[in-house]
């Protein structure tokens, strides 16, 4: 954890900004006299849902944590030191991965609890809000886990930080696009009744 102090501070800063943005949104809504109380409560509940922007920042944090945690693989001196320790390599990876998960999870859960408390204090806490917060926790943890393991795979397979980042972009971008297009291509070839209705938004959803 001591070696990841900069990443820990960055993660805490990002979630602190998320809390401040949540407070500012509530202030802006409560200051709008044209909105009804029910409309404000509905808008606050919608903010707790998983979003594209938040998922993007979660992916960025996962990649940064994976690269900082496994950067020793690209240094011969550090590799010799870590591999000389009396610990199995799979256990070493588990310790690094768990450490990175804690760096993400603790500030994230604190931000979720803080936003829930703020919604309760301001009188906008609803069952829908709590459900959306729970869905966001599950979604962002899945996004973080998949992104972290993908970035870790790229770091393990490459020998340079920049090449590892490019490898992650290939794994996270090219492979899903390829999988996404397999069915439309095969259906277009073999099914006369197939109509391709995929739009750009569908691709982003995937």
PDB file of C-alpha atoms in Angstrom:
ATOM      1  CA  UNK A   1       0.000   0.000   0.000  1.00  0.00           C
ATOM      2  CA  UNK A   2       2.886   2.343   0.751  1.00  0.00           C
ATOM      3  CA  UNK A   3       4.227   1.923  -2.782  1.00  0.00           C
ATOM      4  CA  UNK A   4       0.804   2.858  -4.203  1.00  0.00           C
ATOM      5  CA  UNK A   5       0.333   6.040  -2.180  1.00  0.00           C
ATOM      6  CA  UNK A   6       0.077   8.258  -5.258  1.00  0.00           C
ATOM      7  CA  UNK A   7      -2.568   6.025  -6.848  1.00  0.00           C
ATOM      8  CA  UNK A   8      -4.461   5.876  -3.544  1.00  0.00           C
ATOM      9  CA  UNK A   9      -4.524   9.668  -3.314  1.00  0.00           C
ATOM     10  CA  UNK A  10      -5.666   9.900  -6.931  1.00  0.00           C
ATOM     11  CA  UNK A  11      -8.498   7.442  -6.280  1.00  0.00           C
ATOM     12  CA  UNK A  12      -9.615   9.310  -3.158  1.00  0.00           C
ATOM     13  CA  UNK A  13      -9.518  12.600  -5.056  1.00  0.00           C
ATOM     14  CA  UNK A  14     -11.693  11.227  -7.867  1.00  0.00           C
ATOM     15  CA  UNK A  15     -14.370   9.945  -5.495  1.00  0.00           C
ATOM     16  CA  UNK A  16     -14.223  13.168  -3.465  1.00  0.00           C
ATOM     17  CA  UNK A  17     -14.950  15.098  -6.654  1.00  0.00           C
ATOM     18  CA  UNK A  18     -17.843  12.708  -7.306  1.00  0.00           C
ATOM     19  CA  UNK A  19     -19.314  13.493  -3.879  1.00  0.00           C
ATOM     20  CA  UNK A  20     -18.915  17.235  -4.425  1.00  0.00           C
ATOM     21  CA  UNK A  21     -20.587  16.982  -7.825  1.00  0.00           C
ATOM     22  CA  UNK A  22     -23.476  15.116  -6.186  1.00  0.00           C
ATOM     23  CA  UNK A  23     -23.898  17.858  -3.584  1.00  0.00           C
ATOM     24  CA  UNK A  24     -23.764  20.596  -6.232  1.00  0.00           C
ATOM     25  CA  UNK A  25     -26.421  18.815  -8.300  1.00  0.00           C
ATOM     26  CA  UNK A  26     -28.741  18.614  -5.312  1.00  0.00           C
ATOM     27  CA  UNK A  27     -28.206  22.303  -4.560  1.00  0.00           C
ATOM     28  CA  UNK A  28     -28.987  23.227  -8.156  1.00  0.00           C
ATOM     29  CA  UNK A  29     -32.165  21.144  -8.141  1.00  0.00           C
ATOM     30  CA  UNK A  30     -33.425  22.468  -4.828  1.00  0.00           C
ATOM     31  CA  UNK A  31     -32.801  26.002  -6.032  1.00  0.00           C
ATOM     32  CA  UNK A  32     -35.017  25.480  -9.072  1.00  0.00           C
ATOM     33  CA  UNK A  33     -38.502  26.554  -7.980  1.00  0.00           C
ATOM     34  CA  UNK A  34     -40.113  25.235 -11.165  1.00  0.00           C
ATOM     35  CA  UNK A  35     -39.483  21.597 -10.194  1.00  0.00           C
ATOM     36  CA  UNK A  36     -41.770  19.648  -7.908  1.00  0.00           C
ATOM     37  CA  UNK A  37     -40.409  17.726  -4.947  1.00  0.00           C
ATOM     38  CA  UNK A  38     -41.297  14.410  -6.584  1.00  0.00           C
ATOM     39  CA  UNK A  39     -39.410  15.393  -9.748  1.00  0.00           C
ATOM     40  CA  UNK A  40     -36.351  16.312  -7.703  1.00  0.00           C
ATOM     41  CA  UNK A  41     -36.475  12.968  -5.875  1.00  0.00           C
ATOM     42  CA  UNK A  42     -36.735  11.122  -9.184  1.00  0.00           C
ATOM     43  CA  UNK A  43     -33.760  13.019 -10.612  1.00  0.00           C
ATOM     44  CA  UNK A  44     -31.648  12.290  -7.526  1.00  0.00           C
ATOM     45  CA  UNK A  45     -32.522   8.588  -7.782  1.00  0.00           C
ATOM     46  CA  UNK A  46     -31.499   8.540 -11.448  1.00  0.00           C
ATOM     47  CA  UNK A  47     -28.048   9.928 -10.570  1.00  0.00           C
ATOM     48  CA  UNK A  48     -27.368   6.819  -8.492  1.00  0.00           C
ATOM     49  CA  UNK A  49     -27.692   4.575 -11.538  1.00  0.00           C
ATOM     50  CA  UNK A  50     -24.586   3.225 -13.319  1.00  0.00           C
ATOM     51  CA  UNK A  51     -23.412   5.606 -16.025  1.00  0.00           C
ATOM     52  CA  UNK A  52     -21.027   5.709 -18.953  1.00  0.00           C
ATOM     53  CA  UNK A  53     -18.874   8.516 -17.549  1.00  0.00           C
ATOM     54  CA  UNK A  54     -18.472   6.861 -14.164  1.00  0.00           C
ATOM     55  CA  UNK A  55     -17.672   3.531 -15.828  1.00  0.00           C
ATOM     56  CA  UNK A  56     -14.995   5.242 -17.918  1.00  0.00           C
ATOM     57  CA  UNK A  57     -13.281   6.598 -14.801  1.00  0.00           C
ATOM     58  CA  UNK A  58     -13.528   3.178 -13.139  1.00  0.00           C
ATOM     59  CA  UNK A  59     -11.810   1.621 -16.165  1.00  0.00           C
ATOM     60  CA  UNK A  60      -9.075   4.280 -16.072  1.00  0.00           C
ATOM     61  CA  UNK A  61      -8.474   3.670 -12.359  1.00  0.00           C
ATOM     62  CA  UNK A  62      -8.352  -0.091 -12.927  1.00  0.00           C
ATOM     63  CA  UNK A  63      -5.756   0.295 -15.675  1.00  0.00           C
ATOM     64  CA  UNK A  64      -3.647   2.677 -13.564  1.00  0.00           C
ATOM     65  CA  UNK A  65      -3.763   0.321 -10.587  1.00  0.00           C
ATOM     66  CA  UNK A  66      -2.863  -2.704 -12.705  1.00  0.00           C
ATOM     67  CA  UNK A  67       0.058  -0.913 -14.327  1.00  0.00           C
ATOM     68  CA  UNK A  68       1.380   0.465 -11.053  1.00  0.00           C
ATOM     69  CA  UNK A  69       0.981  -2.877  -9.276  1.00  0.00           C
ATOM     70  CA  UNK A  70       2.620  -4.975 -11.996  1.00  0.00           C
ATOM     71  CA  UNK A  71       5.172  -2.456 -13.245  1.00  0.00           C
ATOM     72  CA  UNK A  72       7.916  -4.476 -11.542  1.00  0.00           C
ATOM     73  CA  UNK A  73       7.570  -7.052 -14.333  1.00  0.00           C
ATOM     74  CA  UNK A  74       9.180  -4.553 -16.722  1.00  0.00           C
ATOM     75  CA  UNK A  75      12.250  -4.007 -14.554  1.00  0.00           C
ATOM     76  CA  UNK A  76      14.885  -6.739 -14.394  1.00  0.00           C
ATOM     77  CA  UNK A  77      16.122  -5.614 -10.972  1.00  0.00           C
ATOM     78  CA  UNK A  78      12.638  -5.524  -9.437  1.00  0.00           C
ATOM     79  CA  UNK A  79      11.698  -8.805 -11.071  1.00  0.00           C
ATOM     80  CA  UNK A  80      14.742 -10.530  -9.605  1.00  0.00           C
ATOM     81  CA  UNK A  81      13.895  -9.111  -6.189  1.00  0.00           C
ATOM     82  CA  UNK A  82      10.198 -10.045  -6.194  1.00  0.00           C
ATOM     83  CA  UNK A  83      10.797 -13.508  -7.624  1.00  0.00           C
ATOM     84  CA  UNK A  84      13.488 -14.176  -5.014  1.00  0.00           C
ATOM     85  CA  UNK A  85      10.975 -13.752  -2.196  1.00  0.00           C
ATOM     86  CA  UNK A  86       9.843 -16.986  -0.483  1.00  0.00           C
ATOM     87  CA  UNK A  87       6.315 -16.776  -1.875  1.00  0.00           C
ATOM     88  CA  UNK A  88       4.620 -18.399  -4.830  1.00  0.00           C
ATOM     89  CA  UNK A  89       4.044 -16.186  -7.823  1.00  0.00           C
ATOM     90  CA  UNK A  90       0.297 -16.805  -7.817  1.00  0.00           C
ATOM     91  CA  UNK A  91       0.196 -15.722  -4.164  1.00  0.00           C
ATOM     92  CA  UNK A  92       2.214 -12.630  -5.014  1.00  0.00           C
ATOM     93  CA  UNK A  93      -0.228 -11.755  -7.761  1.00  0.00           C
ATOM     94  CA  UNK A  94      -3.158 -12.353  -5.397  1.00  0.00           C
ATOM     95  CA  UNK A  95      -1.646  -9.964  -2.838  1.00  0.00           C
ATOM     96  CA  UNK A  96      -1.080  -7.272  -5.465  1.00  0.00           C
ATOM     97  CA  UNK A  97      -4.557  -7.701  -6.944  1.00  0.00           C
ATOM     98  CA  UNK A  98      -6.236  -7.641  -3.524  1.00  0.00           C
ATOM     99  CA  UNK A  99      -4.266  -4.543  -2.583  1.00  0.00           C
ATOM    100  CA  UNK A 100      -5.377  -2.760  -5.765  1.00  0.00           C
ATOM    101  CA  UNK A 101      -8.972  -3.857  -5.170  1.00  0.00           C
ATOM    102  CA  UNK A 102      -8.888  -2.376  -1.672  1.00  0.00           C
ATOM    103  CA  UNK A 103      -7.458   0.890  -2.994  1.00  0.00           C
ATOM    104  CA  UNK A 104     -10.466   1.126  -5.297  1.00  0.00           C
ATOM    105  CA  UNK A 105     -13.139  -0.389  -3.067  1.00  0.00           C
ATOM    106  CA  UNK A 106     -12.634   1.542   0.169  1.00  0.00           C
ATOM    107  CA  UNK A 107     -12.932   5.079  -1.276  1.00  0.00           C
ATOM    108  CA  UNK A 108     -15.709   3.917  -3.608  1.00  0.00           C
ATOM    109  CA  UNK A 109     -17.807   2.416  -0.816  1.00  0.00           C
ATOM    110  CA  UNK A 110     -17.180   5.500   1.325  1.00  0.00           C
ATOM    111  CA  UNK A 111     -18.415   7.702  -1.531  1.00  0.00           C
ATOM    112  CA  UNK A 112     -21.556   5.570  -1.912  1.00  0.00           C
ATOM    113  CA  UNK A 113     -22.277   5.745   1.818  1.00  0.00           C
ATOM    114  CA  UNK A 114     -21.614   9.486   1.865  1.00  0.00           C
ATOM    115  CA  UNK A 115     -23.967  10.134  -1.049  1.00  0.00           C
ATOM    116  CA  UNK A 116     -26.647   7.949   0.562  1.00  0.00           C
ATOM    117  CA  UNK A 117     -26.263   9.887   3.816  1.00  0.00           C
ATOM    118  CA  UNK A 118     -26.454  13.207   1.954  1.00  0.00           C
ATOM    119  CA  UNK A 119     -29.608  12.067   0.153  1.00  0.00           C
ATOM    120  CA  UNK A 120     -31.103  11.055   3.495  1.00  0.00           C
ATOM    121  CA  UNK A 121     -30.203  14.328   5.207  1.00  0.00           C
ATOM    122  CA  UNK A 122     -31.653  16.403   2.376  1.00  0.00           C
ATOM    123  CA  UNK A 123     -34.845  14.323   2.312  1.00  0.00           C
ATOM    124  CA  UNK A 124     -34.329  12.735  -1.110  1.00  0.00           C
ATOM    125  CA  UNK A 125     -33.568   9.173   0.014  1.00  0.00           C
ATOM    126  CA  UNK A 126     -35.944   6.674  -1.584  1.00  0.00           C
ATOM    127  CA  UNK A 127     -36.081   2.931  -2.126  1.00  0.00           C
ATOM    128  CA  UNK A 128     -35.278   3.512  -5.804  1.00  0.00           C
ATOM    129  CA  UNK A 129     -32.166   5.478  -4.823  1.00  0.00           C
ATOM    130  CA  UNK A 130     -30.932   2.642  -2.588  1.00  0.00           C
ATOM    131  CA  UNK A 131     -31.596   0.067  -5.332  1.00  0.00           C
ATOM    132  CA  UNK A 132     -29.697   2.186  -7.869  1.00  0.00           C
ATOM    133  CA  UNK A 133     -26.774   2.558  -5.468  1.00  0.00           C
ATOM    134  CA  UNK A 134     -26.666  -1.226  -4.983  1.00  0.00           C
ATOM    135  CA  UNK A 135     -26.809  -1.752  -8.752  1.00  0.00           C
ATOM    136  CA  UNK A 136     -23.988   0.763  -9.223  1.00  0.00           C
ATOM    137  CA  UNK A 137     -21.821  -0.988  -6.647  1.00  0.00           C
ATOM    138  CA  UNK A 138     -22.297  -4.338  -8.382  1.00  0.00           C
ATOM    139  CA  UNK A 139     -21.813  -2.892 -11.871  1.00  0.00           C
ATOM    140  CA  UNK A 140     -18.699  -0.857 -11.077  1.00  0.00           C
ATOM    141  CA  UNK A 141     -17.079  -3.739  -9.210  1.00  0.00           C
ATOM    142  CA  UNK A 142     -17.623  -5.966 -12.249  1.00  0.00           C
ATOM    143  CA  UNK A 143     -16.272  -3.272 -14.573  1.00  0.00           C
ATOM    144  CA  UNK A 144     -13.247  -2.765 -12.327  1.00  0.00           C
ATOM    145  CA  UNK A 145     -12.533  -6.487 -12.038  1.00  0.00           C
ATOM    146  CA  UNK A 146     -12.758  -7.130 -15.782  1.00  0.00           C
ATOM    147  CA  UNK A 147     -10.699  -4.050 -16.629  1.00  0.00           C
ATOM    148  CA  UNK A 148      -8.073  -4.816 -13.993  1.00  0.00           C
ATOM    149  CA  UNK A 149      -7.621  -8.436 -15.087  1.00  0.00           C
ATOM    150  CA  UNK A 150      -7.463  -7.381 -18.741  1.00  0.00           C
ATOM    151  CA  UNK A 151      -4.830  -4.740 -17.971  1.00  0.00           C
ATOM    152  CA  UNK A 152      -2.940  -7.253 -15.818  1.00  0.00           C
ATOM    153  CA  UNK A 153      -2.923  -9.723 -18.709  1.00  0.00           C
ATOM    154  CA  UNK A 154      -1.565  -7.022 -21.004  1.00  0.00           C
ATOM    155  CA  UNK A 155       1.161  -6.141 -18.488  1.00  0.00           C
ATOM    156  CA  UNK A 156       2.148  -9.791 -18.071  1.00  0.00           C
ATOM    157  CA  UNK A 157       2.306 -10.419 -21.823  1.00  0.00           C
ATOM    158  CA  UNK A 158       4.309  -7.313 -22.692  1.00  0.00           C
ATOM    159  CA  UNK A 159       7.682  -5.968 -21.634  1.00  0.00           C
ATOM    160  CA  UNK A 160       7.057  -2.237 -21.658  1.00  0.00           C
ATOM    161  CA  UNK A 161       4.583   0.102 -19.980  1.00  0.00           C
ATOM    162  CA  UNK A 162       3.506   1.801 -23.217  1.00  0.00           C
ATOM    163  CA  UNK A 163       3.191  -1.512 -25.030  1.00  0.00           C
ATOM    164  CA  UNK A 164       1.160  -2.836 -22.098  1.00  0.00           C
ATOM    165  CA  UNK A 165      -1.221   0.108 -22.384  1.00  0.00           C
ATOM    166  CA  UNK A 166      -1.582  -0.489 -26.112  1.00  0.00           C
ATOM    167  CA  UNK A 167      -2.148  -4.180 -25.409  1.00  0.00           C
ATOM    168  CA  UNK A 168      -4.966  -3.308 -23.033  1.00  0.00           C
ATOM    169  CA  UNK A 169      -6.548  -1.082 -25.682  1.00  0.00           C
ATOM    170  CA  UNK A 170      -6.421  -3.996 -28.126  1.00  0.00           C
ATOM    171  CA  UNK A 171      -7.917  -6.464 -25.650  1.00  0.00           C
ATOM    172  CA  UNK A 172     -10.587  -4.058 -24.397  1.00  0.00           C
ATOM    173  CA  UNK A 173     -11.455  -2.573 -27.778  1.00  0.00           C
ATOM    174  CA  UNK A 174     -10.740  -4.901 -30.681  1.00  0.00           C
ATOM    175  CA  UNK A 175     -11.822  -8.174 -29.076  1.00  0.00           C
ATOM    176  CA  UNK A 176     -15.322  -6.998 -27.974  1.00  0.00           C
ATOM    177  CA  UNK A 177     -15.890  -5.342 -31.348  1.00  0.00           C
ATOM    178  CA  UNK A 178     -14.911  -8.589 -33.066  1.00  0.00           C
ATOM    179  CA  UNK A 179     -17.217 -10.637 -30.845  1.00  0.00           C
ATOM    180  CA  UNK A 180     -20.012  -8.101 -31.298  1.00  0.00           C
ATOM    181  CA  UNK A 181     -19.804  -8.354 -35.085  1.00  0.00           C
ATOM    182  CA  UNK A 182     -19.583 -12.153 -35.309  1.00  0.00           C
ATOM    183  CA  UNK A 183     -23.333 -12.710 -35.066  1.00  0.00           C
ATOM    184  CA  UNK A 184     -24.406  -9.973 -37.545  1.00  0.00           C
ATOM    185  CA  UNK A 185     -21.829 -11.164 -40.086  1.00  0.00           C
ATOM    186  CA  UNK A 186     -22.749 -14.829 -39.804  1.00  0.00           C
ATOM    187  CA  UNK A 187     -26.485 -14.052 -39.752  1.00  0.00           C
ATOM    188  CA  UNK A 188     -26.147 -11.831 -42.810  1.00  0.00           C
ATOM    189  CA  UNK A 189     -24.414 -14.636 -44.705  1.00  0.00           C
ATOM    190  CA  UNK A 190     -26.585 -17.589 -43.709  1.00  0.00           C
ATOM    191  CA  UNK A 191     -30.030 -16.074 -43.007  1.00  0.00           C
ATOM    192  CA  UNK A 192     -32.031 -14.442 -45.782  1.00  0.00           C
ATOM    193  CA  UNK A 193     -34.482 -12.963 -43.261  1.00  0.00           C
ATOM    194  CA  UNK A 194     -31.829 -11.201 -41.157  1.00  0.00           C
ATOM    195  CA  UNK A 195     -31.970  -7.393 -40.941  1.00  0.00           C
ATOM    196  CA  UNK A 196     -29.052  -5.586 -39.342  1.00  0.00           C
ATOM    197  CA  UNK A 197     -30.460  -2.892 -37.066  1.00  0.00           C
ATOM    198  CA  UNK A 198     -27.334  -2.301 -34.985  1.00  0.00           C
ATOM    199  CA  UNK A 199     -26.595   1.359 -34.457  1.00  0.00           C
ATOM    200  CA  UNK A 200     -23.557   3.083 -33.009  1.00  0.00           C
ATOM    201  CA  UNK A 201     -25.306   3.316 -29.650  1.00  0.00           C
ATOM    202  CA  UNK A 202     -25.754  -0.469 -29.554  1.00  0.00           C
ATOM    203  CA  UNK A 203     -22.025  -0.864 -30.013  1.00  0.00           C
ATOM    204  CA  UNK A 204     -21.296   1.436 -27.090  1.00  0.00           C
ATOM    205  CA  UNK A 205     -23.843  -0.402 -24.947  1.00  0.00           C
ATOM    206  CA  UNK A 206     -22.050  -3.649 -25.645  1.00  0.00           C
TER     207      UNK A 206
END
